[in-house]
Short mmCIF file of C-alpha atoms in Angstrom, two decimals:
data_model
loop_
_atom_site.label_atom_id
_atom_site.label_comp_id
_atom_site.label_asym_id
_atom_site.label_seq_id
_atom_site.Cartn_x
_atom_site.Cartn_y
_atom_site.Cartn_z
CA MET A 1 70.56 50.36 28.00
CA GLN A 2 71.10 48.90 24.41
CA THR A 3 69.46 49.10 21.29
CA ASP A 4 69.94 47.66 17.50
CA PHE A 5 68.35 50.71 15.87
CA LEU A 6 68.17 54.06 18.25
CA VAL A 7 66.03 57.22 16.45
CA ILE A 8 66.25 61.01 17.98
CA GLY A 9 62.75 62.56 17.21
CA SER A 10 59.94 61.67 15.97
CA GLY A 11 58.70 63.04 13.32
CA ILE A 12 57.85 61.87 9.40
CA ALA A 13 61.40 60.63 8.67
CA GLY A 14 61.69 59.03 12.06
CA LEU A 15 58.41 57.64 12.40
CA THR A 16 59.38 55.81 8.95
CA PHE A 17 62.39 55.04 9.30
CA ALA A 18 61.60 53.37 12.78
CA LEU A 19 58.29 51.30 11.05
CA LYS A 20 60.46 50.19 8.23
CA ALA A 21 63.30 48.75 10.37
CA ALA A 22 61.13 47.40 12.97
CA GLN A 23 59.44 45.78 10.54
CA ARG A 24 62.51 44.37 8.54
CA PHE A 25 63.50 42.90 11.24
CA PRO A 26 61.20 42.20 14.14
CA ASP A 27 63.84 40.65 16.23
CA LYS A 28 66.22 43.61 16.42
CA LYS A 29 64.74 46.46 18.64
CA VAL A 30 64.09 49.80 17.15
CA LEU A 31 64.75 52.71 20.03
CA VAL A 32 62.77 56.18 19.10
CA ILE A 33 63.73 58.89 21.99
CA THR A 34 61.51 62.47 22.26
CA LYS A 35 62.54 65.73 24.03
CA THR A 36 58.55 65.65 25.06
CA GLN A 37 55.67 64.04 24.17
CA ALA A 38 55.71 61.94 20.70
CA ASP A 39 53.95 63.88 18.97
CA GLU A 40 55.69 67.30 19.36
CA THR A 41 57.17 67.67 15.61
CA ASN A 42 57.78 69.46 12.64
CA THR A 43 55.93 67.26 11.96
CA LYS A 44 52.20 68.12 13.92
CA TYR A 45 53.00 71.37 12.60
CA ALA A 46 53.09 71.56 8.22
CA GLN A 47 49.37 72.59 7.20
CA GLY A 48 49.95 73.41 3.41
CA GLY A 49 50.31 69.24 2.39
CA ILE A 50 52.74 66.82 0.86
CA ALA A 51 54.24 67.37 -2.86
CA GLY A 52 53.84 64.33 -5.12
CA VAL A 53 52.54 63.41 -8.79
CA TRP A 54 50.01 62.29 -9.30
CA ASP A 55 47.31 63.23 -12.32
CA PHE A 56 50.17 62.02 -15.21
CA GLU A 57 47.81 63.48 -17.68
CA LYS A 58 48.73 67.35 -16.85
CA ASP A 59 51.00 67.24 -14.13
CA SER A 60 54.75 64.91 -15.33
CA PHE A 61 57.35 64.09 -12.75
CA ASP A 62 59.54 66.64 -14.70
CA LYS A 63 57.03 68.68 -14.40
CA HIS A 64 57.80 68.96 -10.53
CA ILE A 65 61.93 67.92 -10.91
CA GLU A 66 61.85 71.42 -13.04
CA ASP A 67 59.71 73.61 -10.91
CA THR A 68 62.42 72.51 -8.00
CA LEU A 69 65.16 72.88 -9.69
CA ILE A 70 64.20 77.02 -10.95
CA ALA A 71 63.20 77.20 -6.50
CA GLY A 72 66.39 76.07 -5.75
CA ASP A 73 67.80 78.29 -7.68
CA GLY A 74 71.04 76.67 -8.81
CA LEU A 75 72.37 74.70 -5.82
CA CYS A 76 69.92 71.52 -5.88
CA ASN A 77 71.58 68.16 -6.63
CA LYS A 78 69.82 67.17 -9.79
CA GLN A 79 70.05 63.80 -8.82
CA VAL A 80 69.56 64.35 -5.61
CA VAL A 81 65.80 66.02 -6.66
CA GLU A 82 65.31 63.36 -9.19
CA ILE A 83 65.39 60.62 -6.79
CA VAL A 84 62.76 62.13 -4.15
CA VAL A 85 60.39 63.23 -7.11
CA LYS A 86 60.55 59.49 -8.86
CA GLU A 87 60.58 57.88 -5.48
CA GLY A 88 58.09 60.16 -3.46
CA VAL A 89 54.86 58.89 -5.01
CA ASP A 90 55.55 55.11 -3.50
CA ARG A 91 56.51 57.06 -0.48
CA ILE A 92 53.20 58.41 0.04
CA GLN A 93 51.30 55.53 -1.10
CA GLU A 94 53.15 54.00 1.76
CA LEU A 95 51.84 56.60 4.30
CA ILE A 96 48.07 56.42 2.73
CA ASP A 97 48.37 52.39 3.41
CA TRP A 98 49.96 53.34 7.15
CA GLY A 99 46.36 55.11 7.21
CA ALA A 100 46.99 58.96 6.34
CA GLN A 101 43.99 60.49 4.99
CA PHE A 102 43.66 63.48 2.59
CA ASP A 103 41.24 64.81 1.56
CA LYS A 104 38.84 63.93 -1.67
CA GLU A 105 36.96 65.51 -4.42
CA SER A 106 32.82 64.75 -4.88
CA ASP A 107 34.16 61.60 -7.57
CA GLY A 108 36.97 60.24 -5.13
CA ASP A 109 40.47 62.13 -6.93
CA TYR A 110 42.42 63.56 -4.34
CA LYS A 111 41.56 67.19 -4.31
CA LEU A 112 45.29 68.68 -5.30
CA GLY A 113 46.33 71.97 -4.29
CA LYS A 114 49.02 74.32 -5.53
CA GLU A 115 51.41 76.32 -3.72
CA GLY A 116 53.73 78.99 -4.79
CA GLY A 117 56.73 77.60 -7.62
CA HIS A 118 54.88 74.94 -8.16
CA SER A 119 53.48 74.72 -12.11
CA GLU A 120 50.84 71.70 -11.62
CA PHE A 121 48.54 70.97 -8.54
CA ARG A 122 50.10 68.50 -7.15
CA ILE A 123 49.84 69.37 -3.23
CA LEU A 124 48.10 66.41 -1.08
CA HIS A 125 46.81 67.89 2.03
CA HIS A 126 44.05 66.68 5.20
CA LYS A 127 42.22 70.46 5.14
CA ASP A 128 44.62 72.67 6.65
CA VAL A 129 46.03 70.36 9.76
CA THR A 130 48.39 68.46 6.79
CA GLY A 131 50.82 67.13 8.90
CA ARG A 132 48.89 66.64 12.75
CA GLU A 133 46.92 64.20 9.90
CA MET A 134 50.18 62.43 8.89
CA GLU A 135 51.87 61.93 12.79
CA ARG A 136 48.71 60.40 13.60
CA ALA A 137 48.27 57.47 11.06
CA MET A 138 52.44 57.22 11.35
CA LEU A 139 52.30 57.50 15.27
CA GLU A 140 49.38 54.73 15.40
CA ALA A 141 51.34 52.60 13.66
CA ALA A 142 53.98 52.24 15.00
CA GLN A 143 52.45 52.37 18.75
CA ASN A 144 51.66 48.44 17.18
CA GLN A 145 54.61 47.28 16.56
CA SER A 146 55.53 46.04 19.26
CA ASN A 147 59.67 45.70 18.70
CA ILE A 148 59.24 49.88 18.35
CA GLU A 149 59.93 51.87 21.44
CA ILE A 150 58.88 55.41 21.94
CA VAL A 151 61.17 56.99 25.18
CA LYS A 152 59.41 60.07 25.46
CA HIS A 153 60.31 63.31 27.42
CA CYS A 154 64.51 62.29 26.64
CA TYR A 155 66.82 64.75 26.14
CA VAL A 156 69.92 63.88 23.85
CA VAL A 157 72.80 65.58 24.94
CA ASP A 158 75.72 64.72 22.51
CA LEU A 159 76.57 61.65 19.72
CA LEU A 160 79.49 59.76 21.72
CA THR A 161 82.32 59.41 19.34
CA GLN A 162 85.77 58.15 19.82
CA HIS A 163 86.47 60.88 21.82
CA HIS A 164 84.58 60.06 24.05
CA LEU A 165 87.39 57.30 24.52
CA GLY A 166 89.78 59.79 24.74
CA TYR A 167 90.90 60.09 21.38
CA LEU A 168 91.43 63.70 19.69
CA VAL A 169 89.00 63.92 17.29
CA THR A 170 88.83 66.95 14.99
CA LYS A 171 87.31 67.53 11.34
CA SER A 172 89.98 65.65 9.36
CA THR A 173 90.15 62.43 11.87
CA PRO A 174 89.32 59.45 9.59
CA HIS A 175 86.67 57.69 9.97
CA ILE A 176 84.87 58.83 13.05
CA GLU A 177 81.92 56.26 14.38
CA CYS A 178 79.13 57.11 16.07
CA TYR A 179 78.40 54.73 18.82
CA GLY A 180 74.78 56.25 20.33
CA VAL A 181 74.53 59.24 22.23
CA TYR A 182 74.29 60.61 26.18
CA VAL A 183 70.71 61.41 27.11
CA LEU A 184 69.49 63.40 29.82
CA ASN A 185 66.07 60.98 31.25
CA LEU A 186 63.94 64.58 32.61
CA LYS A 187 61.70 61.32 34.61
CA THR A 188 64.59 60.14 36.63
CA ASN A 189 67.10 63.93 36.06
CA GLN A 190 69.12 60.89 35.66
CA MET A 191 72.22 61.37 32.90
CA GLU A 192 72.21 58.43 30.80
CA LYS A 193 74.26 56.32 27.90
CA ILE A 194 72.63 54.62 25.08
CA LEU A 195 74.97 52.58 22.66
CA ALA A 196 73.50 51.73 19.70
CA ASN A 197 74.88 50.22 16.37
CA ILE A 198 72.90 52.74 13.95
CA THR A 199 71.85 55.10 14.82
CA VAL A 200 69.36 58.23 13.12
CA LEU A 201 69.12 61.87 13.24
CA ALA A 202 66.01 63.38 12.71
CA SER A 203 65.63 66.19 14.84
CA GLY A 204 63.89 68.71 13.00
CA GLY A 205 64.89 71.88 12.48
CA ASN A 206 66.29 75.53 13.77
CA GLY A 207 63.23 78.07 13.43
CA GLN A 208 63.38 79.03 18.16
CA VAL A 209 66.98 81.15 17.49
CA TYR A 210 64.82 83.52 15.70
CA ARG A 211 62.14 85.45 17.62
CA SER A 212 59.45 84.83 15.07
CA THR A 213 59.78 81.92 13.69
CA THR A 214 56.64 78.79 13.25
CA ASN A 215 58.05 76.11 14.88
CA PRO A 216 57.03 74.75 18.20
CA GLY A 217 59.30 75.36 20.67
CA ILE A 218 61.01 72.24 20.19
CA ALA A 219 63.24 73.49 16.64
CA THR A 220 66.09 74.72 19.43
CA GLY A 221 68.48 72.76 16.43
CA ASP A 222 70.21 69.57 18.22
CA GLY A 223 70.99 67.34 15.68
CA ILE A 224 73.23 69.90 13.24
CA ALA A 225 74.82 70.83 16.49
CA MET A 226 75.63 67.46 18.29
CA VAL A 227 77.38 66.41 14.85
CA TYR A 228 79.31 69.88 14.86
CA ARG A 229 80.12 69.14 18.31
CA ALA A 230 81.56 65.79 16.99
CA LYS A 231 83.41 66.99 13.35
CA GLY A 232 81.08 66.17 11.26
CA ARG A 233 79.99 68.50 7.97
CA ILE A 234 77.93 70.72 7.86
CA GLU A 235 76.58 72.56 4.73
CA ASN A 236 74.35 75.60 4.06
CA MET A 237 73.23 76.48 6.88
CA GLU A 238 72.69 80.48 5.31
CA PHE A 239 69.31 79.71 4.05
CA ILE A 240 66.71 80.06 6.27
CA GLN A 241 63.84 79.99 4.56
CA PHE A 242 61.34 82.22 5.90
CA HIS A 243 57.49 81.42 6.14
CA PRO A 244 55.82 84.96 4.72
CA THR A 245 52.79 84.54 6.00
CA ALA A 246 53.06 83.84 9.94
CA LEU A 247 49.68 85.39 11.51
CA TYR A 248 50.74 88.37 13.83
CA GLU A 249 49.59 89.50 16.09
CA PRO A 250 51.33 92.49 18.86
CA GLY A 251 53.72 91.57 21.42
CA ALA A 252 52.81 87.93 20.60
CA ARG A 253 56.52 85.67 21.59
CA GLY A 254 57.13 82.55 21.02
CA GLN A 255 55.33 80.18 17.97
CA SER A 256 53.29 81.98 15.56
CA PHE A 257 50.67 80.82 13.72
CA LEU A 258 50.96 80.13 10.15
CA ILE A 259 48.80 80.94 7.52
CA SER A 260 49.15 77.97 4.71
CA GLU A 261 50.92 78.78 1.38
CA ALA A 262 47.75 77.00 0.18
CA VAL A 263 46.01 79.69 1.34
CA ARG A 264 47.21 82.23 -1.86
CA GLY A 265 47.33 78.93 -4.10
CA ASP A 266 43.66 79.39 -3.11
CA GLY A 267 43.01 83.35 -4.08
CA GLY A 268 44.47 84.98 -1.41
CA ILE A 269 45.96 88.26 -2.02
CA LEU A 270 48.21 90.05 -0.32
CA ARG A 271 47.99 93.73 -0.26
CA ASN A 272 49.61 96.82 1.89
CA LYS A 273 49.11 98.95 4.85
CA ASN A 274 47.08 100.99 2.25
CA GLY A 275 45.22 98.63 0.04
CA GLU A 276 47.37 97.91 -2.93
CA ALA A 277 47.72 94.72 -4.12
CA PHE A 278 51.44 94.46 -4.33
CA MET A 279 53.01 91.49 -5.79
CA GLU A 280 52.85 92.40 -8.95
CA ARG A 281 55.96 94.99 -8.71
CA TYR A 282 57.83 92.67 -7.55
CA ASP A 283 57.49 89.59 -9.27
CA PRO A 284 54.83 88.19 -12.73
CA ARG A 285 54.09 85.17 -11.13
CA LYS A 286 52.01 87.65 -8.08
CA ASP A 287 50.94 86.17 -5.52
CA LEU A 288 52.37 82.64 -6.48
CA ALA A 289 56.17 83.30 -6.61
CA PRO A 290 58.50 81.18 -4.66
CA ARG A 291 58.51 82.07 -0.74
CA ASP A 292 62.52 84.09 -0.84
CA ILE A 293 60.48 86.31 -4.02
CA VAL A 294 57.24 87.08 -1.34
CA ALA A 295 58.87 86.88 1.61
CA ARG A 296 61.92 89.99 0.97
CA ALA A 297 58.69 91.41 -0.90
CA ILE A 298 56.94 91.98 1.80
CA ASP A 299 59.55 92.99 4.03
CA SER A 300 61.00 95.68 1.23
CA GLU A 301 56.71 96.85 2.07
CA MET A 302 57.00 97.19 5.53
CA LYS A 303 59.87 98.85 5.24
CA ILE A 304 58.94 101.67 3.11
CA THR A 305 54.92 102.40 4.99
CA GLY A 306 57.31 101.75 8.55
CA THR A 307 54.86 99.09 9.19
CA GLU A 308 55.36 95.84 10.91
CA HIS A 309 53.08 93.78 8.38
CA VAL A 310 50.39 93.36 5.89
CA TYR A 311 47.77 91.90 5.45
CA LEU A 312 46.08 88.91 3.25
CA ASP A 313 43.15 89.48 1.58
CA VAL A 314 40.43 86.26 1.09
CA THR A 315 37.30 88.39 1.76
CA HIS A 316 37.02 88.13 -2.06
CA ILE A 317 36.75 83.38 -1.31
CA PRO A 318 33.21 82.36 -0.45
CA THR A 319 33.36 81.80 3.37
CA ASP A 320 32.15 78.35 3.18
CA LYS A 321 34.79 77.14 1.13
CA PHE A 322 37.48 78.69 3.08
CA ILE A 323 35.95 77.18 6.09
CA GLU A 324 36.03 73.95 4.53
CA HIS A 325 39.48 74.56 3.43
CA PHE A 326 40.83 76.32 6.47
CA PRO A 327 39.06 75.15 8.99
CA ASN A 328 41.98 75.49 11.49
CA ILE A 329 42.46 78.98 10.22
CA TYR A 330 39.70 79.83 10.00
CA GLU A 331 38.99 78.80 13.71
CA LYS A 332 41.40 81.28 14.65
CA CYS A 333 41.40 84.21 13.29
CA GLN A 334 37.72 83.82 14.51
CA SER A 335 39.53 83.49 18.78
CA ILE A 336 41.69 86.81 18.02
CA GLY A 337 38.89 88.61 16.19
CA ILE A 338 39.11 88.59 12.21
CA ASP A 339 35.92 87.85 10.16
CA VAL A 340 37.91 86.69 7.57
CA ALA A 341 34.58 87.42 5.12
CA THR A 342 35.26 91.07 5.35
CA GLN A 343 38.80 91.77 7.43
CA TYR A 344 42.17 91.07 5.82
CA ILE A 345 44.09 88.95 8.39
CA PRO A 346 47.58 91.16 8.89
CA VAL A 347 50.66 88.05 8.36
CA SER A 348 54.23 88.45 8.43
CA PRO A 349 57.65 86.31 7.66
CA ALA A 350 58.07 84.79 10.16
CA ALA A 351 61.78 81.86 10.21
CA HIS A 352 60.19 78.03 8.77
CA TYR A 353 62.34 75.90 7.35
CA SER A 354 65.98 75.59 7.26
CA CYS A 355 67.46 74.22 4.20
CA GLY A 356 71.33 73.17 5.00
CA GLY A 357 71.46 71.27 7.78
CA ILE A 358 73.87 68.39 8.43
CA LYS A 359 75.17 67.12 5.01
CA THR A 360 74.41 63.88 3.51
CA ASP A 361 74.88 61.78 0.58
CA GLU A 362 72.24 60.37 -1.33
CA TRP A 363 71.89 57.41 1.25
CA GLY A 364 71.28 60.34 4.43
CA ARG A 365 75.17 58.67 5.18
CA THR A 366 76.36 61.52 6.91
CA SER A 367 80.12 61.81 6.92
CA ILE A 368 80.29 60.39 10.62
CA LYS A 369 79.50 56.10 10.88
CA ASN A 370 76.82 54.31 11.59
CA LEU A 371 75.40 57.67 11.54
CA TYR A 372 72.10 58.77 9.20
CA ALA A 373 70.67 62.45 8.82
CA ALA A 374 66.29 62.91 7.97
CA GLY A 375 64.53 65.37 7.69
CA GLU A 376 65.34 68.81 8.01
CA CYS A 377 68.13 68.41 10.34
CA ALA A 378 69.64 67.26 7.33
CA SER A 379 70.77 68.70 4.14
CA THR A 380 70.29 66.31 0.72
CA GLY A 381 70.60 68.69 -2.44
CA LEU A 382 66.64 69.07 -2.83
CA HIS A 383 66.10 72.37 -1.79
CA GLY A 384 69.77 74.25 -2.75
CA ALA A 385 69.28 77.21 -1.86
CA ASN A 386 65.65 77.78 -1.61
CA ARG A 387 63.28 75.10 -0.38
CA LEU A 388 60.48 74.59 -3.07
CA ALA A 389 56.53 74.29 -1.04
CA SER A 390 55.54 71.14 0.08
CA ASN A 391 58.70 69.42 -0.84
CA SER A 392 60.14 69.18 3.17
CA LEU A 393 57.54 66.17 3.85
CA LEU A 394 58.02 64.14 0.63
CA GLU A 395 62.15 64.87 1.07
CA ALA A 396 61.69 63.29 5.21
CA MET A 397 59.73 60.48 3.69
CA VAL A 398 62.33 59.40 0.98
CA PHE A 399 65.29 59.81 3.10
CA ALA A 400 64.31 57.99 6.67
CA HIS A 401 63.48 55.36 3.65
CA ARG A 402 66.49 55.33 2.11
CA CYS A 403 68.78 55.80 5.40
CA PHE A 404 66.38 51.72 6.04
CA VAL A 405 67.54 50.39 2.27
CA ASP A 406 71.31 51.39 3.79
CA ALA A 407 71.30 50.64 6.84
CA ALA A 408 69.46 47.17 6.19
CA GLU A 409 71.92 46.44 5.04
CA LYS A 410 74.65 47.90 7.32
CA ILE A 411 72.54 46.31 10.24
CA LYS A 412 73.54 42.97 9.03
CA THR A 413 77.05 42.45 9.09
CA ILE A 414 77.97 45.31 11.56
CA GLU A 415 79.35 44.61 14.98
CA ARG A 416 79.21 46.38 18.30
CA SER A 417 82.07 47.84 18.84
CA THR A 418 84.01 46.89 21.96
CA GLU A 419 85.53 50.13 22.47
CA ALA A 420 82.00 51.57 22.87
CA GLU A 421 81.73 49.80 26.27
CA LEU A 422 84.02 51.48 27.75
CA ILE A 423 82.80 54.92 27.07
CA PRO A 424 82.53 56.16 30.93
CA ASP A 425 79.15 56.62 31.84
CA TRP A 426 78.24 60.75 32.24
CA LYS A 427 80.30 62.46 34.72
CA ALA A 428 78.52 65.78 36.94
CA THR A 429 80.98 65.47 39.98
CA GLY A 430 82.38 69.79 40.50
CA THR A 431 78.83 70.61 39.61
CA THR A 432 76.03 72.73 41.21
CA GLN A 433 72.19 73.51 40.48
CA PRO A 434 72.22 76.92 38.10
CA LYS A 435 71.43 79.83 41.28
CA GLU A 436 69.69 82.38 37.97
CA MET A 437 67.55 81.24 35.43
CA ILE A 438 67.34 84.32 34.27
CA LEU A 439 71.47 83.13 33.14
CA ILE A 440 69.69 81.13 30.35
CA THR A 441 66.49 83.03 29.74
CA GLN A 442 67.93 86.58 28.76
CA SER A 443 71.11 85.12 26.66
CA LEU A 444 68.05 82.99 24.93
CA LYS A 445 66.22 86.66 23.71
CA GLU A 446 69.73 88.16 23.50
CA LEU A 447 70.22 85.55 20.85
CA GLN A 448 67.02 85.70 19.43
CA GLN A 449 67.45 89.57 18.67
CA VAL A 450 70.60 88.88 17.04
CA MET A 451 69.64 86.53 14.87
CA SER A 452 66.30 88.61 13.98
CA ASP A 453 67.38 92.01 13.80
CA TYR A 454 71.02 90.91 11.84
CA VAL A 455 70.80 88.00 10.15
CA GLY A 456 67.17 88.09 8.61
CA ILE A 457 66.09 87.95 5.62
CA VAL A 458 67.58 91.03 3.87
CA ARG A 459 71.58 90.85 5.52
CA THR A 460 74.80 93.25 5.05
CA ASN A 461 78.10 92.60 5.67
CA ILE A 462 78.29 94.60 9.08
CA ARG A 463 74.83 93.11 10.53
CA LEU A 464 77.19 89.65 10.07
CA GLU A 465 79.98 91.11 11.73
CA ARG A 466 77.97 92.14 14.69
CA ALA A 467 76.35 89.04 15.06
CA ALA A 468 79.41 87.25 14.81
CA LYS A 469 80.87 88.84 18.17
CA ARG A 470 77.56 89.51 20.32
CA LEU A 471 76.94 85.42 19.50
CA ASP A 472 81.56 84.63 20.56
CA LEU A 473 80.47 86.20 23.98
CA LEU A 474 77.15 84.65 24.74
CA TRP A 475 78.74 81.74 23.05
CA GLU A 476 82.10 81.74 26.52
CA GLU A 477 79.14 82.79 28.90
CA THR A 478 77.48 79.23 27.98
CA GLU A 479 79.81 77.72 28.10
CA ALA A 480 81.02 78.50 31.38
CA LEU A 481 77.69 77.90 32.79
CA TYR A 482 77.51 74.52 30.77
CA GLN A 483 81.05 73.20 32.59
CA THR A 484 79.88 74.38 36.31
CA THR A 485 76.49 73.65 36.74
CA ALA A 486 74.05 70.77 35.78
CA LEU A 487 72.44 70.07 32.64
CA SER A 488 68.81 71.17 31.76
CA PRO A 489 67.19 71.02 28.70
CA GLN A 490 67.15 74.99 28.81
CA LEU A 491 70.34 75.26 28.89
CA CYS A 492 71.79 72.14 26.35
CA GLU A 493 68.76 74.36 24.44
CA LEU A 494 70.89 77.96 24.52
CA ARG A 495 74.25 75.83 23.33
CA ASN A 496 73.00 74.31 20.70
CA MET A 497 71.69 77.14 19.39
CA ILE A 498 73.81 79.40 19.84
CA THR A 499 76.27 76.46 17.70
CA VAL A 500 73.09 77.25 15.16
CA GLY A 501 73.65 81.38 14.46
CA TYR A 502 77.50 80.78 14.81
CA LEU A 503 76.61 78.49 11.52
CA ILE A 504 74.21 80.14 9.97
CA VAL A 505 76.12 83.50 10.65
CA LYS A 506 79.65 81.70 8.94
CA CYS A 507 77.96 79.81 5.98
CA ALA A 508 76.47 83.73 5.22
CA ALA A 509 79.38 85.73 6.03
CA PHE A 510 81.42 83.14 3.66
CA ARG A 511 79.18 83.48 0.27
CA LYS A 512 79.73 86.15 -1.61
CA GLU A 513 76.63 86.76 -3.82
CA SER A 514 72.60 86.99 -3.69
CA ARG A 515 70.99 83.09 -4.19
CA GLY A 516 67.76 82.46 -2.31
CA LEU A 517 67.24 83.24 0.84
CA HIS A 518 70.69 84.64 1.37
CA PHE A 519 70.49 88.01 1.06
CA ASN A 520 73.30 90.40 1.21
CA THR A 521 72.71 94.32 -0.21
CA ASP A 522 76.98 93.95 -0.55
CA TYR A 523 77.18 91.23 -2.85
CA PRO A 524 72.97 92.24 -4.48
CA TYR A 525 73.72 89.38 -8.06
CA LYS A 526 74.65 85.88 -8.14
CA SER A 527 78.25 85.45 -8.62
CA THR A 528 79.24 83.26 -11.27
CA LEU A 529 80.79 80.12 -9.34
CA VAL A 530 78.19 77.88 -7.77
CA GLN A 531 78.46 77.11 -4.58
CA ASN A 532 78.16 74.81 -1.49
CA ILE A 533 79.99 75.94 2.16
CA VAL A 534 80.38 72.96 4.04
CA LEU A 535 82.35 73.88 7.27
#
């Protein structure tokens, strides 16, 4: 199969690029690949909203820029921050033009929320399901575009480069080029080769590396792992943002239900098991401090009191107001027997967002020719050491647009490589079906346990050393399985997650300081040398 534009991922970043490419080039084919349903993305589960400056009487670009730089703890690329903040309003307007509806006041003005780290009210939202509304609008727009094809249940296995032509490709190889991908078509259970002039990775995050995460099951770091295997550059993987307030449900595994930061923006108060409002002991901004501070404070309180969670108190918020703003959260709490009008909500931190990822420049270009990255899988320089709340959807749209602007010029002159035609079809000779799925499922549990226990909110040198040793063993076992058995999504995802775990541990070990989301008790202070960790 061949296409002009290949987009891997159907979240807000992938769909933004796809729509723009399809509308600009009606004679060219845009192929979007997603490994489950088209709407099963991290975007869908984004509750809080999208940040943008709308009220220029009270707010300004400079304030939003400053808030982002403060949250990023010295590692943001200021040029990129200015680009995203200033271009973001136009991208949000495009989203509205595509049909997304945000909550409004009775006078018709948009309701603006405020979350941790923001100095002004600037968050646009749709109840507490903002991401779902954005995904709905963009999917409808994409489905009305005749030259966009969305292929569901198609798992991308690897990027195609010169390596697949028999050349030795290393990190120092100049001009590594992406020709497309190998995919596993889950409907036919066949491996397929897709060649593309332009490839865009919008493959989302990697929260499933941890035992407790707000991310859906698809968030397995596939794009990051594929770029690393293809010898592309990866950056700052140690900065994993733990959302402070995931709903605590005893014995639950898999995706945790997110209690949006907007709840604290509306007045929710964190309390420990003794009912004490503890955030004032950790930061003058109290419950609206940036997420890294709040998550570490909760982690500290849990260790002090010997509990597995703290509480979020919303009993003082009028119930009708809470239901209006957070109907999804209200219904979830009701379903497990919690009456938010009279009872505290049990919460604990969960892996939520990866601030590092595939290193890109200000146009979304990766270190591999004809390969772009946007959204959570990318490290653009916006977030630095800690993402400011509700900046991620904004970044995804801005960088998807910038990828499109650059690719639109490139596609005019690009010629399909004749060498790419020589890339062989996938060979699965000599492999067998795995005899026991337990070999995969148990390794996944071990990986998530290791990452949660040793590479969580607070780290130490010895924890990182232990994690590295255990990941080495998991990698050896999984690679042996990969070489001898037929491919499955479960095996490929495990392989990718072990790679991502390794990258997180490696970057964390290299950073001899505590900064933003990375806190190592052996190096409790910031280094005077401010640097990105690039692998």
